[in-house]
Coordinates of C-alpha atoms and ligand atoms in Angstrom, one line a residue:
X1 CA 23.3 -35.7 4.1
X2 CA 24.3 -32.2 3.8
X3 CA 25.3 -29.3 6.1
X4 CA 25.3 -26.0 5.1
X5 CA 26.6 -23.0 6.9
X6 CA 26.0 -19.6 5.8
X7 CA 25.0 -16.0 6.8
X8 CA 22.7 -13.6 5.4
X9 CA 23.6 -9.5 5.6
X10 CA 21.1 -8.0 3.7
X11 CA 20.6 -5.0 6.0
X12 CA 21.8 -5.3 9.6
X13 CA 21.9 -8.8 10.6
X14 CA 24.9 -10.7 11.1
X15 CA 23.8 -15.0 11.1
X16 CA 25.1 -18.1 11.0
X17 CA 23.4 -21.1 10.9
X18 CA 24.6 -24.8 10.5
X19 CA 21.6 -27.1 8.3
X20 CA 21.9 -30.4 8.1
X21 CA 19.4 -32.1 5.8
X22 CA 18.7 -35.9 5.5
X23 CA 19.3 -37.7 2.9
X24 CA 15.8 -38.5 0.6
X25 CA 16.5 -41.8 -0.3
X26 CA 17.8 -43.1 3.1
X27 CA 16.0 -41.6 6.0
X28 CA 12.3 -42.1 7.0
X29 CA 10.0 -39.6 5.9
X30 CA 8.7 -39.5 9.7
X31 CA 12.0 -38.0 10.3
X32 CA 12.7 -34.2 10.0
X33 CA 14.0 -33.7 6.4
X34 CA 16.3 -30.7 7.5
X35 CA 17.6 -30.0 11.3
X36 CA 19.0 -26.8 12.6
X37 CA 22.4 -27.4 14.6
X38 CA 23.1 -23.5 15.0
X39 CA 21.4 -20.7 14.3
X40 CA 22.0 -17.1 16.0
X41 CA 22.1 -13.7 14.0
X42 CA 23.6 -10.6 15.8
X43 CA 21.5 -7.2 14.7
X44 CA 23.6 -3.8 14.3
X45 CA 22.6 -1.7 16.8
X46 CA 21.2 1.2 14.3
X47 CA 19.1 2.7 17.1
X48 CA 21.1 6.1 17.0
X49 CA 20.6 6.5 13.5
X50 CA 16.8 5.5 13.0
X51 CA 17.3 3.0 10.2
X52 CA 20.1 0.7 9.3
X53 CA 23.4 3.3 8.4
X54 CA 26.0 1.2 6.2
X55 CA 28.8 1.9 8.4
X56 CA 27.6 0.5 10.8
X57 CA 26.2 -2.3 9.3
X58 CA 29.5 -3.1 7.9
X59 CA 31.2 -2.7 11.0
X60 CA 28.9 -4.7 13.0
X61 CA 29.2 -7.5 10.3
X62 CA 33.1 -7.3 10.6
X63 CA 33.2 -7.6 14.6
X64 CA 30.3 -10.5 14.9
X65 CA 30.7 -12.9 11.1
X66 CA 34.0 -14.8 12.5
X67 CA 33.2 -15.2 15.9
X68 CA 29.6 -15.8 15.0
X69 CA 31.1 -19.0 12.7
X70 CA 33.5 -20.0 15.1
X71 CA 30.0 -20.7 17.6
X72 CA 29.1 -22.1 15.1
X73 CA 31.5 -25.1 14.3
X74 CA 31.2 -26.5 17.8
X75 CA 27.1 -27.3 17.1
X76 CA 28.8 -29.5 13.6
X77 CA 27.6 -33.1 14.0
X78 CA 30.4 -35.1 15.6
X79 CA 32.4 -37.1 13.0
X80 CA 31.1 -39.9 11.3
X81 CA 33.3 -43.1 9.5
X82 CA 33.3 -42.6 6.0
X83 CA 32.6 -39.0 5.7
X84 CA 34.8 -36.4 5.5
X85 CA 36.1 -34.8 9.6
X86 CA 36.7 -31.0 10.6
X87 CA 39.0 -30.5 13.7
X88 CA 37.3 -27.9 15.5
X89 CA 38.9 -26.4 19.0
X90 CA 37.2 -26.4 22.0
X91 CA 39.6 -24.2 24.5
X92 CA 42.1 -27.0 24.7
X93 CA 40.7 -30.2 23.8
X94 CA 39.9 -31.0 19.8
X95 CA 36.3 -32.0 18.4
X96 CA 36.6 -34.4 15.4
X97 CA 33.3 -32.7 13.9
X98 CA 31.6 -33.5 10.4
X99 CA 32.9 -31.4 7.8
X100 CA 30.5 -29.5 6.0
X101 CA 29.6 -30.3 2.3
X102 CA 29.4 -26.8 0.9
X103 CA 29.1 -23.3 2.0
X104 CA 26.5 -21.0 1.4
X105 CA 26.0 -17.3 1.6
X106 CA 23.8 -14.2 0.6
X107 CA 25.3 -12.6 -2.8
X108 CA 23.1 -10.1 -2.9
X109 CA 20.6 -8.1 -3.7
X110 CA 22.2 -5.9 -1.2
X111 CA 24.6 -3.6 0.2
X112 CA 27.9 -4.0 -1.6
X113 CA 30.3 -4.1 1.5
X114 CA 28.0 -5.9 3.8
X115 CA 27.3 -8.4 1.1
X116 CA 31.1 -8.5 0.4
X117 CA 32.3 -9.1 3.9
X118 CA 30.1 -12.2 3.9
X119 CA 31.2 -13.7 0.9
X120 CA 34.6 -13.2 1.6
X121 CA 34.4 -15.0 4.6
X122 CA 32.4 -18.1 2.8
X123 CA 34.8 -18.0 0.3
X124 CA 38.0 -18.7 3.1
X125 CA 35.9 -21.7 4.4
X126 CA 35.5 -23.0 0.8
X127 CA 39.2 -22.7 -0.1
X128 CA 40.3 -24.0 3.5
X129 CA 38.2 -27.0 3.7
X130 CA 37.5 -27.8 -0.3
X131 CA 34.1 -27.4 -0.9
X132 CA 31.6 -26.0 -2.8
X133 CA 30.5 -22.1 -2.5
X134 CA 26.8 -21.5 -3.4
X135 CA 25.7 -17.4 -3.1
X136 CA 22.8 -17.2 -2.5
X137 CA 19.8 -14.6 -3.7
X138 CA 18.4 -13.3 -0.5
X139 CA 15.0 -12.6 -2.1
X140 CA 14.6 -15.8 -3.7
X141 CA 15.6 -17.4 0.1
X142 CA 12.6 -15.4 1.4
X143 CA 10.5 -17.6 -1.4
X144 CA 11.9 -20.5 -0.8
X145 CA 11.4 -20.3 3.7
X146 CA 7.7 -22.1 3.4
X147 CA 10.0 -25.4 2.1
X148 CA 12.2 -24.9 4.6
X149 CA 9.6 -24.6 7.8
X150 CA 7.8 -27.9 6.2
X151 CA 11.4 -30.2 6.2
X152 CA 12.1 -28.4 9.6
X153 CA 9.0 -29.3 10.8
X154 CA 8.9 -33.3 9.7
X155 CA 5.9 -34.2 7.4
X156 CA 5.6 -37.9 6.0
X157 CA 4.3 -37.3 2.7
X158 CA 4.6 -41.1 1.3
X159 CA 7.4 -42.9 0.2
X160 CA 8.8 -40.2 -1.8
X161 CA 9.9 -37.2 0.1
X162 CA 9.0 -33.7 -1.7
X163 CA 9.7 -30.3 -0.6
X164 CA 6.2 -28.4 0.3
X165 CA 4.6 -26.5 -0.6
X166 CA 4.8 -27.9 -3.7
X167 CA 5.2 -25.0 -6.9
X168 CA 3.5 -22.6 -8.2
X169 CA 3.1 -20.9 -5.0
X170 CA 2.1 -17.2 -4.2
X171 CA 4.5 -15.1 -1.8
X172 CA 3.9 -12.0 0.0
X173 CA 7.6 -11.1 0.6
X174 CA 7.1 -7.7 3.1
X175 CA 10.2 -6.6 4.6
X176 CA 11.7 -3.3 5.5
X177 CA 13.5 -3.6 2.2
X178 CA 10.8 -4.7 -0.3
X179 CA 7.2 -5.5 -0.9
X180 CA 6.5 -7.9 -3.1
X181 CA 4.1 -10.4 -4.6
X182 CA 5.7 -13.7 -6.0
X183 CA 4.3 -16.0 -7.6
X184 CA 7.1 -19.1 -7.6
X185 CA 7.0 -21.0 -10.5
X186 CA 10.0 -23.6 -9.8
X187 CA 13.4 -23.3 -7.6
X188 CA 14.8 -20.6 -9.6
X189 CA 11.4 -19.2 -11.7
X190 CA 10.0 -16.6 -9.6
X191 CA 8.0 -14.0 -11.2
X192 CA 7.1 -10.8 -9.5
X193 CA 3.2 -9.6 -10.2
X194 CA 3.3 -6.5 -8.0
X195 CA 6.3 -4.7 -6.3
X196 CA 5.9 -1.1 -4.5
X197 CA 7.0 2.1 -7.2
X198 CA 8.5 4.0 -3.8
X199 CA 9.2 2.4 -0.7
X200 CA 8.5 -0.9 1.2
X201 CA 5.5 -1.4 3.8
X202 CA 8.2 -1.9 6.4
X203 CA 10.2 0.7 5.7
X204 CA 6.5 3.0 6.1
X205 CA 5.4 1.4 9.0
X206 CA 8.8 1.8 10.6
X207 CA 8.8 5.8 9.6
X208 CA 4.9 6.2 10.6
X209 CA 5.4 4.7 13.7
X210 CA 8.4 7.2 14.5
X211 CA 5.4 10.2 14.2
X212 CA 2.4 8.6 15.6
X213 CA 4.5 6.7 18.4
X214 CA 4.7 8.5 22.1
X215 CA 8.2 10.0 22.5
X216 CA 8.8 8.2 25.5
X217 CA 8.3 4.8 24.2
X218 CA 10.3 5.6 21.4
X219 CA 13.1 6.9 23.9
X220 CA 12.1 4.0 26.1
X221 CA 13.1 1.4 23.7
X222 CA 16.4 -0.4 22.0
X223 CA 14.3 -1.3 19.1
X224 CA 15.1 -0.4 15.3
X225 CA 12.2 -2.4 14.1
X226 CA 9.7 0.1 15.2
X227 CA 6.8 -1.6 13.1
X228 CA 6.4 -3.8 16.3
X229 CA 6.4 -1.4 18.8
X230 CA 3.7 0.2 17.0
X231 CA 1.6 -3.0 16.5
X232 CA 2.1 -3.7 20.2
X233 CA 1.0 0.2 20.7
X234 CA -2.4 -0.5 18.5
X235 CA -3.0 -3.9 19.7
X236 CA -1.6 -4.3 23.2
X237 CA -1.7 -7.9 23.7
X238 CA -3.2 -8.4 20.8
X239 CA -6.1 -7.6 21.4
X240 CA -8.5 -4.7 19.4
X241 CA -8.8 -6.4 15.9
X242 CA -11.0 -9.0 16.6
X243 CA -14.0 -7.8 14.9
X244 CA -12.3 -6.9 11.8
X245 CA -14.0 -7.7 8.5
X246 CA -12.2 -7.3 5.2
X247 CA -14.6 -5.1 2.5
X248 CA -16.6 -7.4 1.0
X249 CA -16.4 -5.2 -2.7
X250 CA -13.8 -3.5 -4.4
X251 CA -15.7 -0.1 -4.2
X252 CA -16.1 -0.9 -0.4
X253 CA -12.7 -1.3 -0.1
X254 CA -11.5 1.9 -2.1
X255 CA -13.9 4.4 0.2
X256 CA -12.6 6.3 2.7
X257 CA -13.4 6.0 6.5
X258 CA -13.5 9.1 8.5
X259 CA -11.8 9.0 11.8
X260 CA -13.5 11.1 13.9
X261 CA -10.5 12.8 14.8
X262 CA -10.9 15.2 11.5
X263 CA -8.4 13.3 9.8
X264 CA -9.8 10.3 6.7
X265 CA -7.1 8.4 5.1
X266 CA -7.2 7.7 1.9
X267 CA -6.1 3.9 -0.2
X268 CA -3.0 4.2 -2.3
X269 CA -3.4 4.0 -5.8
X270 CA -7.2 4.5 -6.1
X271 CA -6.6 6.2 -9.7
X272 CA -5.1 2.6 -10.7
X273 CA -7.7 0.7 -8.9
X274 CA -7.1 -2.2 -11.0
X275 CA -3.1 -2.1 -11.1
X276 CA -0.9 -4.4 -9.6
X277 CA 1.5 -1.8 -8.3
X278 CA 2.2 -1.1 -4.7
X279 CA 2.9 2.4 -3.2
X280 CA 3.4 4.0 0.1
X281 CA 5.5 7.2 0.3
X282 CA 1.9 8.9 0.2
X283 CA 0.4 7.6 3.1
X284 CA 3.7 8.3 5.0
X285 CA 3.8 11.8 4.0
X286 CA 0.0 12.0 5.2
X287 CA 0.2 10.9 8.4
X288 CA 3.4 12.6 8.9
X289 CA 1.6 16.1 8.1
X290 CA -1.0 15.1 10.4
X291 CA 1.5 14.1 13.7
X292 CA 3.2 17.4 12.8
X293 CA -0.2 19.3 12.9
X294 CA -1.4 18.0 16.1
X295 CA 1.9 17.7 17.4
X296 CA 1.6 17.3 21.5
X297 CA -2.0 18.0 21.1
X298 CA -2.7 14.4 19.7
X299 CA -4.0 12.5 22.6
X300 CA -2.9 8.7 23.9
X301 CA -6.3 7.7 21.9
X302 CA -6.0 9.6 18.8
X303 CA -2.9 8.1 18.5
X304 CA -4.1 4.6 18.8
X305 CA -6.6 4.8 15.9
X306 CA -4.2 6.5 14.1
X307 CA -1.9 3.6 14.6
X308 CA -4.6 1.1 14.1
X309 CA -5.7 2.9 10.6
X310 CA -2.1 3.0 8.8
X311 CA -2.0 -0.5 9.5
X312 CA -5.6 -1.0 8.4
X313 CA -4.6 0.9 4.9
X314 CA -1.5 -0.8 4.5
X315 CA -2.3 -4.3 5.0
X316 CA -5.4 -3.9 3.0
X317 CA -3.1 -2.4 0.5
X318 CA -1.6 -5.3 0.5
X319 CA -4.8 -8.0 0.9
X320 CA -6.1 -6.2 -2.4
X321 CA -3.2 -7.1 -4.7
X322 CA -3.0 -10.5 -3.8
X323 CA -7.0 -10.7 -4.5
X324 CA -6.6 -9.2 -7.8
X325 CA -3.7 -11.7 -8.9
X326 CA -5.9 -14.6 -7.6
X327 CA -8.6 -13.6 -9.6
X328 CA -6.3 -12.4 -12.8
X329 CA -4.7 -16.2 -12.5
X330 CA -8.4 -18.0 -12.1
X331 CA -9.4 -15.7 -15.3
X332 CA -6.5 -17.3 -17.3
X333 CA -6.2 -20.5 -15.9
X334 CA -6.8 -23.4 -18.7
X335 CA -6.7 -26.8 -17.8
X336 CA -5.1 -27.2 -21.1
X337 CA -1.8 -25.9 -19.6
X338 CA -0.8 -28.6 -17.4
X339 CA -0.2 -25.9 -14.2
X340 CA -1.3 -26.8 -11.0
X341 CA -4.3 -24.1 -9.5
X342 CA -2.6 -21.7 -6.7
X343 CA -3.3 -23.0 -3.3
X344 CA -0.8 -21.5 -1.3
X345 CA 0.3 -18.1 -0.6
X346 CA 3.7 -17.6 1.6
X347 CA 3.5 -14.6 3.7
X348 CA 7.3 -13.5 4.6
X349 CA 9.4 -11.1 5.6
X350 CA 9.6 -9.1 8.8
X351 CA 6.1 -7.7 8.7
X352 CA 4.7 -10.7 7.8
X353 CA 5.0 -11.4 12.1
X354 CA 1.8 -8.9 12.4
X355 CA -0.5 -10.5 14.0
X356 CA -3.2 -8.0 12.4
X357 CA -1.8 -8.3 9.2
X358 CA -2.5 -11.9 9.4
X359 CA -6.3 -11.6 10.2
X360 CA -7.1 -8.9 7.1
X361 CA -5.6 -11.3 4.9
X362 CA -7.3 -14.4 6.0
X363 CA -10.4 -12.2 6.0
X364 CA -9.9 -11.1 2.7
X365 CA -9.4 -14.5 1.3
X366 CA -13.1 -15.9 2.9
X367 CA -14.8 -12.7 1.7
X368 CA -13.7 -12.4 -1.4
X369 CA -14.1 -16.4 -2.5
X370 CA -10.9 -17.5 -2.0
X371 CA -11.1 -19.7 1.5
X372 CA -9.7 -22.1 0.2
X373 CA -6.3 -20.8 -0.3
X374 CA -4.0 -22.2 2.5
X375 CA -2.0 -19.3 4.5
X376 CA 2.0 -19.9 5.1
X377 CA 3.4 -17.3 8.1
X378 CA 7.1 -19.0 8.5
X379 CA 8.1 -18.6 12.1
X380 CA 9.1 -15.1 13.5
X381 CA 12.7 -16.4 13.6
X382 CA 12.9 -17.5 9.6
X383 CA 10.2 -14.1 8.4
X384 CA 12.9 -11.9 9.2
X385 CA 16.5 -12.1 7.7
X386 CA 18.4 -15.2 8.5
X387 CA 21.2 -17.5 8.2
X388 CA 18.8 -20.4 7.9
X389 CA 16.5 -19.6 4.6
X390 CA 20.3 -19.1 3.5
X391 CA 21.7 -22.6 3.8
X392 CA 18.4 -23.8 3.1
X393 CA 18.4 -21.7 -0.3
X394 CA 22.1 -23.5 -1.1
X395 CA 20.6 -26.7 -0.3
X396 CA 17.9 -26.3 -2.9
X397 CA 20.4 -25.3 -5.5
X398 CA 22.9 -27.4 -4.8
X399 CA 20.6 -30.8 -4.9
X400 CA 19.7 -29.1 -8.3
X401 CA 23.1 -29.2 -9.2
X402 CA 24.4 -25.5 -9.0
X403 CA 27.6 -24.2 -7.6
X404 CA 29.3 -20.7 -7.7
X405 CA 32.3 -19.9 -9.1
X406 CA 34.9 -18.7 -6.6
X407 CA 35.1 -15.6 -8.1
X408 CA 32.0 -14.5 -8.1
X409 CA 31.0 -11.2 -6.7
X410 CA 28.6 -9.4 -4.3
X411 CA 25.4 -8.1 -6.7
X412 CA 23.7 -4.8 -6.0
X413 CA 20.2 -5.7 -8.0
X414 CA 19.8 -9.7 -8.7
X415 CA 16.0 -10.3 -9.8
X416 CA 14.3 -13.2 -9.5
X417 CA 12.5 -13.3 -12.5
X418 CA 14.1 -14.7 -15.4
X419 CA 12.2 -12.3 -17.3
X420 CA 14.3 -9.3 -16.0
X421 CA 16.7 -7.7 -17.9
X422 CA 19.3 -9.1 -15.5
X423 CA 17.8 -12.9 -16.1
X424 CA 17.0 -13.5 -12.7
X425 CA 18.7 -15.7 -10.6
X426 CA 20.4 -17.4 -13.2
X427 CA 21.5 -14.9 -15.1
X428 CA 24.1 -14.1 -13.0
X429 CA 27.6 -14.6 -13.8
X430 CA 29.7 -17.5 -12.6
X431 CA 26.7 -20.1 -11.9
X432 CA 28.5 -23.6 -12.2
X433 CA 26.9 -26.8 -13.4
X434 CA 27.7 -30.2 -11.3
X435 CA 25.0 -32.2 -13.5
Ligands
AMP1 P1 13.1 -7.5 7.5 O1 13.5 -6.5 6.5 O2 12.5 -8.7 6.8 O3 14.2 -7.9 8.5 O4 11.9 -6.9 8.4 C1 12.1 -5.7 9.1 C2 10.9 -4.9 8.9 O5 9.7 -5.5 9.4 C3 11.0 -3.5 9.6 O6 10.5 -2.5 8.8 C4 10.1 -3.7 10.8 O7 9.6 -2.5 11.4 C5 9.0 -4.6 10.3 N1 8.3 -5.3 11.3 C6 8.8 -6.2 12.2 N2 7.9 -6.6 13.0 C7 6.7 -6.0 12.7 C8 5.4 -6.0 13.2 N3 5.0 -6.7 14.2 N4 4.5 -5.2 12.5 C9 4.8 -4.4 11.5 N5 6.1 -4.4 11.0 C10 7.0 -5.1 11.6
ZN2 ZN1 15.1 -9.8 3.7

């Protein structure tokens, strides 16, 4: 049995979580293979500054980590004979609690101070109560959520229990941070076949949706993640995309669609039509041009299809890459190789909860020959950042024997391809090797 607590600070969220995850050998495989005692994340409130500001990151991080963990050790399995007990306070009384096996955190890629608070912090608990430290990569915990959903979720799969889905995998990681296609090769061999040359999809739905958006239900609302408000704006109840088809053809795909409102937008990248690259910045600077044009001339109903055709562009964007790595891996495939076919792709990361998202994807997948490919969406709470994917990340590494050192450091840029200059998530410094 394990227990893992950890946090994950990427941008602006503060979590905790407490894992616990059964032992393979002992426990039935009708049983959950991982439970969540704890698991709460605090969100800077970034509202005023229209994006996550560090400072306050930082100082939101500093007020909510300690007494976020302190929540947190009262949800530890009560002590057990033969393992190893933490005293934790309950206002006057004292809880004889399981001690945790190892600590894990986010090390980064990320904001240096955020990252550092966190690690600090993990680093205390490691010292204090003599056990391992594991930091974490927080992109390759975005690959690694699908496993984590599946042992959440209880799935007998024989006498032997396995983590699914089983690798290779694809992943759609789509965050306000990044946007990038994965395709995971093993626990720490994660290759990326596409990533965005500007900005993320999230980070361009967020700043669309700021222009095309009503003032009012911008001013109305307490929420920095404006890519839902404007899918709720597009789709109320979602409801409106329904009839969608994905383009059956390539050239279909790359032609543009008048509006009817004098504005056509246009697919990224049709001069690379074959490219696995992603890009965004030009759409955004498009419809920003257009909202600035129109300004309080755009009507309620120009503003919907404008909202319902970024969306349309983006996600297709996104739909097209993932066809043309399918097909790129079918072309090479050899039996000969001993690699399982793809027949999963992972769709993560805060944008992954659009619910219209989801349907041009599926969509694309039956149209273009590929309906056989199963579609992952991890829960809303474990698609954005979270403690969970965390502890379940240092879970994965630590049953594969890795620790950190305790002097490791908070990294700016980790990769997780081995193939980057940096070596991926094992080429950074101060790995450990239990066996
Ligand atoms: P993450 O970086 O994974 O925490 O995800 C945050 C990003 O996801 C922000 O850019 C949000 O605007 C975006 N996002 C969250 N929900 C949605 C949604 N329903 N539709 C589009 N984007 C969304
Ligand atoms: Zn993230």
């Amino acid at each position: 049995m394990f227990q893992a607590k950890s946090d994950c600070r990427c941008s602006d969220d503060t979590s905790v979580a407490v894992l616990e995850t059964a032992d393979k050998a002992l426990t039935p495989t009708s049983l959950p293979a991982a439970k969540l005692h704890f698991h709460e994340k605090v969100t800077a409130n970034n509202t005023e500054h229209r994006g996550v500001h560090p400072i306050v990151a930082l100082n939101s991080h500093n007020e909510h980590l300690a007494p976020l963990i302190a929540k947190a050790l009262l949800s530890l399995p009560p002590a057990s004979p033969g393992l190893p007990t933490l005293p934790v306070r309950s206002g006057s009384t004292w809880l004889q609690k399981q001690r945790p096996d190892f600590t894990s955190i986010t090390r980064g890629p990320g904001l240096l101070p955020s990252l550092s608070t966190g690690l600090q912090t993990a680093k205390g608990l490691a010292v204090a109560w003599q056990i391992p430290l594991i930091g974490v990569n927080h992109m390759q915990a975005h690959a690694l959520t699908p496993r984590l959903v599946t042992a959440l979720e209880s799935v007998s799969q024989g006498s032997e229990r396995q983590h699914e889905p089983a690798f290779p995998f694809l992943s759609l990681l789509v965050s306000g941070g990044h946007t990038l296609l994965v395709y995971s090769k093993g626990l720490t061999h994660h290759s990326i076949l596409a990533s965005t040359t500007d900005i993320a999809a999230g980070d361009v739905i967020d700043k669309m949706a700021r222009s095309i958006l009503p003032p009012e239900i911008i001013d109305k609302s307490d929420e920095s993640m404006y890519g839902r408000l404007l899918e709720r704006f597009a789709f109320p109840n979602h409801q409106g995309y329904d009839e969608y088809n994905a383009p059956s053809t390539r050239t279909e795909e790359l032609s543009s669609k008048p509006s009817g409102w004098g504005w056509a937008l246009s697919v990224p990248l049709t001069n690379r039509a074959t490219g696995m690259e992603f890009s965004f910045s030009g759409l955004g600077s498009v419809v920003e041009r257009i909202c600035k044009r129109k300004e309080t001339a755009m009507s309620l109903n120009e503003r919907v299809d404008l909202a319902r055709d970024v969306m349309r562009i983006v996600f297709e964007h996104l739909a097209s890459r993932v066809i043309l790595a399918l097909k790129a891996m079918d072309e090479n495939y050899t039996a000969a190789n001993n690699e399982r076919k793809i027949a999963t792709l992972v769709v993560s990361g805060g944008v992954a909860s659009n619910q219209f998202l989801r349907k041009v994807l599926r969509s694309f997948l039956e149209v273009r020959g590929y309906a056989h490919i199963r579609l992952i969406f991890p829960p809303l709470s474990l698609c954005t950042d979270n403690a969970a994917m965390i502890a379940w990340t240092g879970t994965e590494m630590y049953e594969a024997g890795y620790e950190s050192d305790l002097s490791c450091k908070a990294i700016r840029k980790w990769s997780i391809d081995p193939n980057a200059e940096d070596g991926g998530i094992l080429g950074a410094d101060s790995w450990k090797r239990r066996h």
